[in-house]
Short mmCIF file of C-alpha atoms and ligand atoms in Angstrom, two decimals:
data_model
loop_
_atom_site.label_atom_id
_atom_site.label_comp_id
_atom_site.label_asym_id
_atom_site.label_seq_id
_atom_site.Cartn_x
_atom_site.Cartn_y
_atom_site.Cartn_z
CA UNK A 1 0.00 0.00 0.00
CA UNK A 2 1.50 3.89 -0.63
CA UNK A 3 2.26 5.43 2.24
CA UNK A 4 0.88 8.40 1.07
CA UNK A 5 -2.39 6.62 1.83
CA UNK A 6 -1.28 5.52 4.73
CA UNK A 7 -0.05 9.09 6.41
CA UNK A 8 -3.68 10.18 5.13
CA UNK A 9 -5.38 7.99 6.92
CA UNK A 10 -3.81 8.39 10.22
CA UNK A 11 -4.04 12.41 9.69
CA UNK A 12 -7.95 11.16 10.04
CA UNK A 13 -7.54 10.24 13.62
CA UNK A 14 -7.07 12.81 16.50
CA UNK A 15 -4.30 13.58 19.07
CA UNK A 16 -5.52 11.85 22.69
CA UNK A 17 -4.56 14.07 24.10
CA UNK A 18 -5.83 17.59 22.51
CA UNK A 19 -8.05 16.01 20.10
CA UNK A 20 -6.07 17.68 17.50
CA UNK A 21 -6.04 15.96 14.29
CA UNK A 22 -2.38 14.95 12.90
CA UNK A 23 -1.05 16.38 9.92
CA UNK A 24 0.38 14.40 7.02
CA UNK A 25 3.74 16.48 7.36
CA UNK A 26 4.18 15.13 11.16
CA UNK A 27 3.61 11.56 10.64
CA UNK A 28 6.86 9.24 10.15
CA UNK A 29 6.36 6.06 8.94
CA UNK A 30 8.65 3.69 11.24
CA UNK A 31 8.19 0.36 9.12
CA UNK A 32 5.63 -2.31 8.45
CA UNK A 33 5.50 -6.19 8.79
CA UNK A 34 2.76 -7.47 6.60
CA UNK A 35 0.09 -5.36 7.09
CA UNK A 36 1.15 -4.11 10.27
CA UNK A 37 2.74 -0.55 10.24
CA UNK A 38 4.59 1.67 12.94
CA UNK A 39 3.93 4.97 12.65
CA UNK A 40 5.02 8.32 14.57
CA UNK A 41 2.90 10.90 14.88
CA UNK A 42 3.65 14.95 16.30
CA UNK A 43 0.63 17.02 17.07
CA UNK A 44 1.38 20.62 15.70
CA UNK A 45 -0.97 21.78 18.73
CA UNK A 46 0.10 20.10 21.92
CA UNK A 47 3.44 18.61 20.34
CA UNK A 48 3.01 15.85 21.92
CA UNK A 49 4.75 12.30 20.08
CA UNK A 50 2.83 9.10 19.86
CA UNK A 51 3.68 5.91 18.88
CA UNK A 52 1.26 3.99 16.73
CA UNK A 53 0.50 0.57 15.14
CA UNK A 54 -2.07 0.15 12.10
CA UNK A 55 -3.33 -2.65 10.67
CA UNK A 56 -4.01 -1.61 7.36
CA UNK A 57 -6.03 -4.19 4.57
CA UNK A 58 -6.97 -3.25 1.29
CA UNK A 59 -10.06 -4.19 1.92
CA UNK A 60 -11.43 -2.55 5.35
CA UNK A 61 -10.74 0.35 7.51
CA UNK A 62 -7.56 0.55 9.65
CA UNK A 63 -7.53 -0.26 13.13
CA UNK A 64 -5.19 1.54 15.52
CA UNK A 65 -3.47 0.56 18.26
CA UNK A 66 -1.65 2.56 20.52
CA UNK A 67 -0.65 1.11 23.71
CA UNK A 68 -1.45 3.78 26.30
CA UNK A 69 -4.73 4.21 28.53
CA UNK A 70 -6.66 7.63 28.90
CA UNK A 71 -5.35 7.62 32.15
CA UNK A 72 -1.40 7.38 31.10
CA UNK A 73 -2.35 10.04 28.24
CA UNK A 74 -3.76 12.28 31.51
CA UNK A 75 -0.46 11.25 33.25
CA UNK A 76 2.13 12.16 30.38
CA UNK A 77 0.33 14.96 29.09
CA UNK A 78 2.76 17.29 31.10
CA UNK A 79 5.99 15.65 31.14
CA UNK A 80 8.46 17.19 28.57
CA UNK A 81 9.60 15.84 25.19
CA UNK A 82 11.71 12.84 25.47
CA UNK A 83 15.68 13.62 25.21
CA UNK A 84 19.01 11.97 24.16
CA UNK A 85 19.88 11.45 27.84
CA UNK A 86 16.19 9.61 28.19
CA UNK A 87 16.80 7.10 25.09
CA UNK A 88 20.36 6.48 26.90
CA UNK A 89 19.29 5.87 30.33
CA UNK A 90 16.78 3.41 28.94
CA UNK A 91 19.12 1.85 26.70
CA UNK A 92 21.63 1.20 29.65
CA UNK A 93 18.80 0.22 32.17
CA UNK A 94 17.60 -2.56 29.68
CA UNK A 95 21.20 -3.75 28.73
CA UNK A 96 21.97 -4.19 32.30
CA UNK A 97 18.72 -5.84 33.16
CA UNK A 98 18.73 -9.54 34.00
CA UNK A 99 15.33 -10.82 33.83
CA UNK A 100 12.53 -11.53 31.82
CA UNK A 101 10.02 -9.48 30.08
CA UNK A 102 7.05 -10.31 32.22
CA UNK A 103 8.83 -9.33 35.41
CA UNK A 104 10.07 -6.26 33.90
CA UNK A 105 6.44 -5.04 33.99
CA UNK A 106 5.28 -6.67 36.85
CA UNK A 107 7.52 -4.41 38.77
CA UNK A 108 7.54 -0.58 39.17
CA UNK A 109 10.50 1.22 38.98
CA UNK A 110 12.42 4.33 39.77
CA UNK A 111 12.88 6.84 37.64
CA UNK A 112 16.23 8.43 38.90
ZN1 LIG B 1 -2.27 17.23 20.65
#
């Protein structure tokens, strides 16, 4: 499918947390597997950066996924743009981590 298409369609869905629509110029297309794609979307109101997954047939309207709750959109809504420094410490927290996936969620963590 063109990804033309595909940044059209998800300029058709809104920011959650202004309910700003995206605009085709702020939407990165991160890959696709099949018909699975990984998009990244800006809002050019709240600039806020969301992650999404599509599943996009030829045949039927796309269904989004994005992985975060409307209370975790209430929670990040006022914590600052990612940085460098915040892709690093995550990169070193999950190269040092010894564990398995499932624990790493089952437990809360610090964030200094
Ligand atoms: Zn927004």
């Amino acid at each position: 499918m063109e990804e033309g298409l595909i940044k059209r369609l998800i300029a058709s869905i809104k920011c959650g947390i202004c309910g700003q629509c995206y605009e085709v110029d702020n939407i990165s297309i991160l890959g696709h597997r099949q018909s699975l794609w990984y998009l990244r979307a800006l809002c050019s109101a709240c600039h806020t950066q969301c992650l999404l997954a599509a599943v996009i047939k030829e045949d039927r309207l796309p269904e989004f996924i994005t992985d975060l709750t409307n209370a975790e959109l209430d929670k990040f809504r006022d914590i600052g743009v990612l940085t460098a420094d915040d892709v690093l410490d995550m990169h070193n927290f999950l190269r040092d981590f010894r564990g398995d996936v499932p624990r790493l969620f089952s437990q809360e963590f610090s964030t200094n």
